[in-house]
Tab-separated table of C-alpha atoms in Angstrom:
chain	number	residue	atom	x	y	z
R	187	UNK	CA	186.386	302.333	56.738
R	188	UNK	CA	189.157	302.251	55.275
R	189	UNK	CA	189.827	298.183	54.902
R	190	UNK	CA	193.626	297.547	56.557
R	191	UNK	CA	196.326	296.313	54.050
R	192	UNK	CA	197.803	292.680	54.882
R	193	UNK	CA	201.243	291.964	54.162
R	194	UNK	CA	202.419	288.042	54.470
R	195	UNK	CA	202.889	286.979	57.682
R	196	UNK	CA	207.170	285.903	57.448
R	197	UNK	CA	210.196	285.812	58.843
R	198	UNK	CA	213.234	286.848	56.488
R	199	UNK	CA	215.617	285.500	58.497
R	200	UNK	CA	213.951	282.008	59.703
R	201	UNK	CA	214.307	281.187	56.325
R	202	UNK	CA	217.821	281.867	55.369
R	203	UNK	CA	218.727	279.838	58.999
R	204	UNK	CA	216.338	277.250	57.208
R	205	UNK	CA	217.269	277.442	52.976
R	206	UNK	CA	221.294	278.323	54.578
R	207	UNK	CA	221.438	280.163	51.602
R	208	UNK	CA	221.010	284.290	51.340
R	209	UNK	CA	218.410	285.337	49.686
R	210	UNK	CA	218.453	287.371	46.227
R	211	UNK	CA	216.179	290.281	46.668
R	212	UNK	CA	214.635	292.800	44.039
R	213	UNK	CA	216.072	295.877	43.962
R	214	UNK	CA	212.196	297.517	45.333
R	215	UNK	CA	212.774	294.668	48.061
R	216	UNK	CA	209.773	293.465	47.356
R	217	UNK	CA	210.227	290.140	45.843
R	218	UNK	CA	212.402	287.687	47.904
R	219	UNK	CA	214.286	284.260	46.255
R	220	UNK	CA	215.779	281.388	47.410
R	221	UNK	CA	217.666	278.641	45.698
R	222	UNK	CA	219.013	275.240	47.000
R	223	UNK	CA	220.195	272.131	45.886
R	224	UNK	CA	220.025	268.656	47.326
R	225	UNK	CA	221.113	265.709	45.286
R	226	UNK	CA	220.447	267.886	41.681
R	227	UNK	CA	217.512	268.636	42.747
R	228	UNK	CA	217.135	272.573	43.024
R	229	UNK	CA	214.095	274.511	44.878
R	230	UNK	CA	213.499	277.791	44.209
R	231	UNK	CA	211.715	279.626	46.722
R	232	UNK	CA	210.263	283.583	45.481
R	233	UNK	CA	208.316	285.667	48.437
R	234	UNK	CA	206.039	288.564	47.251
R	235	UNK	CA	204.700	290.133	50.397
R	236	UNK	CA	203.089	292.738	49.388
R	237	UNK	CA	201.005	290.657	47.226
R	238	UNK	CA	200.844	287.563	49.644
R	239	UNK	CA	202.350	285.054	46.926
R	240	UNK	CA	205.029	282.772	47.342
R	241	UNK	CA	206.145	280.531	44.089
R	242	UNK	CA	207.287	276.491	44.949
R	243	UNK	CA	209.175	275.296	41.617
R	244	UNK	CA	211.898	272.103	41.599
R	245	UNK	CA	214.208	271.183	38.237
R	246	UNK	CA	216.137	268.707	37.872
R	247	UNK	CA	219.876	270.094	37.774
R	248	UNK	CA	220.759	272.851	35.690
R	249	UNK	CA	217.441	271.926	33.614
R	250	UNK	CA	215.588	275.327	32.677
R	251	UNK	CA	212.478	274.244	32.818
R	252	UNK	CA	210.795	273.222	36.439
R	253	UNK	CA	209.546	270.301	37.162
R	254	UNK	CA	206.930	271.339	38.657
R	255	UNK	CA	206.065	275.184	39.365
R	256	UNK	CA	203.114	277.018	41.725
R	257	UNK	CA	202.420	279.257	43.322
R	258	UNK	CA	200.541	279.918	46.529
R	259	UNK	CA	197.846	282.402	47.769
R	260	UNK	CA	198.951	282.683	51.393
R	261	UNK	CA	195.959	283.550	53.872
R	262	UNK	CA	197.624	282.576	56.476
R	263	UNK	CA	201.498	282.666	56.958
R	264	UNK	CA	204.909	281.306	55.945
R	265	UNK	CA	206.282	279.851	59.171
R	266	UNK	CA	209.498	277.437	59.796
R	267	UNK	CA	208.316	274.594	62.347
R	268	UNK	CA	209.548	271.014	62.953
R	269	UNK	CA	207.915	267.957	62.505
R	270	UNK	CA	209.472	264.791	63.126
R	271	UNK	CA	212.460	266.736	65.693
R	272	UNK	CA	213.015	268.074	61.849
R	273	UNK	CA	212.762	271.464	60.461
R	274	UNK	CA	210.466	271.990	57.633
R	275	UNK	CA	208.768	275.701	55.939
R	276	UNK	CA	205.058	275.805	56.978
R	277	UNK	CA	202.709	277.975	54.910
R	278	UNK	CA	199.672	277.942	56.360
R	279	UNK	CA	196.067	278.144	54.836
R	280	UNK	CA	196.979	279.339	51.163
R	281	UNK	CA	195.235	278.790	47.696
R	282	UNK	CA	197.754	276.551	45.019
R	283	UNK	CA	198.002	277.841	41.493
R	284	UNK	CA	199.336	277.743	37.904
R	285	UNK	CA	200.101	281.754	37.761
R	286	UNK	CA	201.026	284.361	40.632
R	287	UNK	CA	198.466	286.788	38.472
R	288	UNK	CA	195.457	283.912	38.412
R	289	UNK	CA	193.081	286.510	40.471
R	290	UNK	CA	193.219	288.189	37.133
R	291	UNK	CA	190.872	285.493	36.054
R	292	UNK	CA	189.871	283.741	39.151
R	293	UNK	CA	189.558	286.737	41.311
R	294	UNK	CA	190.516	287.492	44.328
R	295	UNK	CA	192.812	284.504	46.137
R	296	UNK	CA	193.049	285.465	49.172
R	297	UNK	CA	188.786	285.659	49.313
R	298	UNK	CA	187.624	282.886	52.089
R	299	UNK	CA	184.170	282.889	51.593
R	300	UNK	CA	185.440	282.470	47.107
R	301	UNK	CA	187.486	279.792	48.243
R	302	UNK	CA	186.873	278.499	51.503
R	303	UNK	CA	189.331	275.185	51.766
R	304	UNK	CA	192.965	276.295	51.389
R	305	UNK	CA	196.447	273.486	51.802
R	306	UNK	CA	199.072	273.752	53.998
R	307	UNK	CA	201.722	273.420	51.875
R	308	UNK	CA	205.024	271.841	53.954
R	309	UNK	CA	208.275	272.009	52.417
R	310	UNK	CA	211.225	269.753	54.319
R	311	UNK	CA	214.851	270.109	53.428
R	312	UNK	CA	217.190	266.695	54.464
R	313	UNK	CA	218.429	264.815	52.439
R	314	UNK	CA	216.404	265.428	49.079
R	315	UNK	CA	213.936	268.000	49.284
R	316	UNK	CA	210.343	266.971	49.570
R	317	UNK	CA	207.126	268.957	49.756
R	318	UNK	CA	203.526	268.123	50.299
R	319	UNK	CA	200.051	269.466	51.158
R	320	UNK	CA	197.429	268.952	53.209
R	321	UNK	CA	194.025	270.210	53.410
R	322	UNK	CA	193.450	273.144	55.538
R	323	UNK	CA	191.158	273.105	58.120
R	324	UNK	CA	190.299	276.294	60.411
R	325	UNK	CA	187.332	278.856	60.451
R	326	UNK	CA	185.448	280.463	58.043
């Protein structure tokens, strides 16, 4: 039996509301880039829904080199939820990686048997940008 190809679960309209910007979308509509700034720090979030990959990068002002830059292989979903009565982007059950193409060296990054412990990543946009990680506790 052929395995069904599952795209990343997310809602572009929720992201537009959360980031308060329209995304830059590539010509094939497979990559969405959201770019926001708070107090001199710039956050770039890219989503490749067909690959189930998201990228988070933080920049100081107009600097070209990122302060922090990592990729998330998402086994769960990208949701907007609330923490302390404020909206947050919640990225569930993901594997954090330094490269979008880590699977070339590491194998299937979405394989829960090979990578049993995932993370939940939270992104908050208030007066400043904050990113936090928490271990994902789910069923395997």
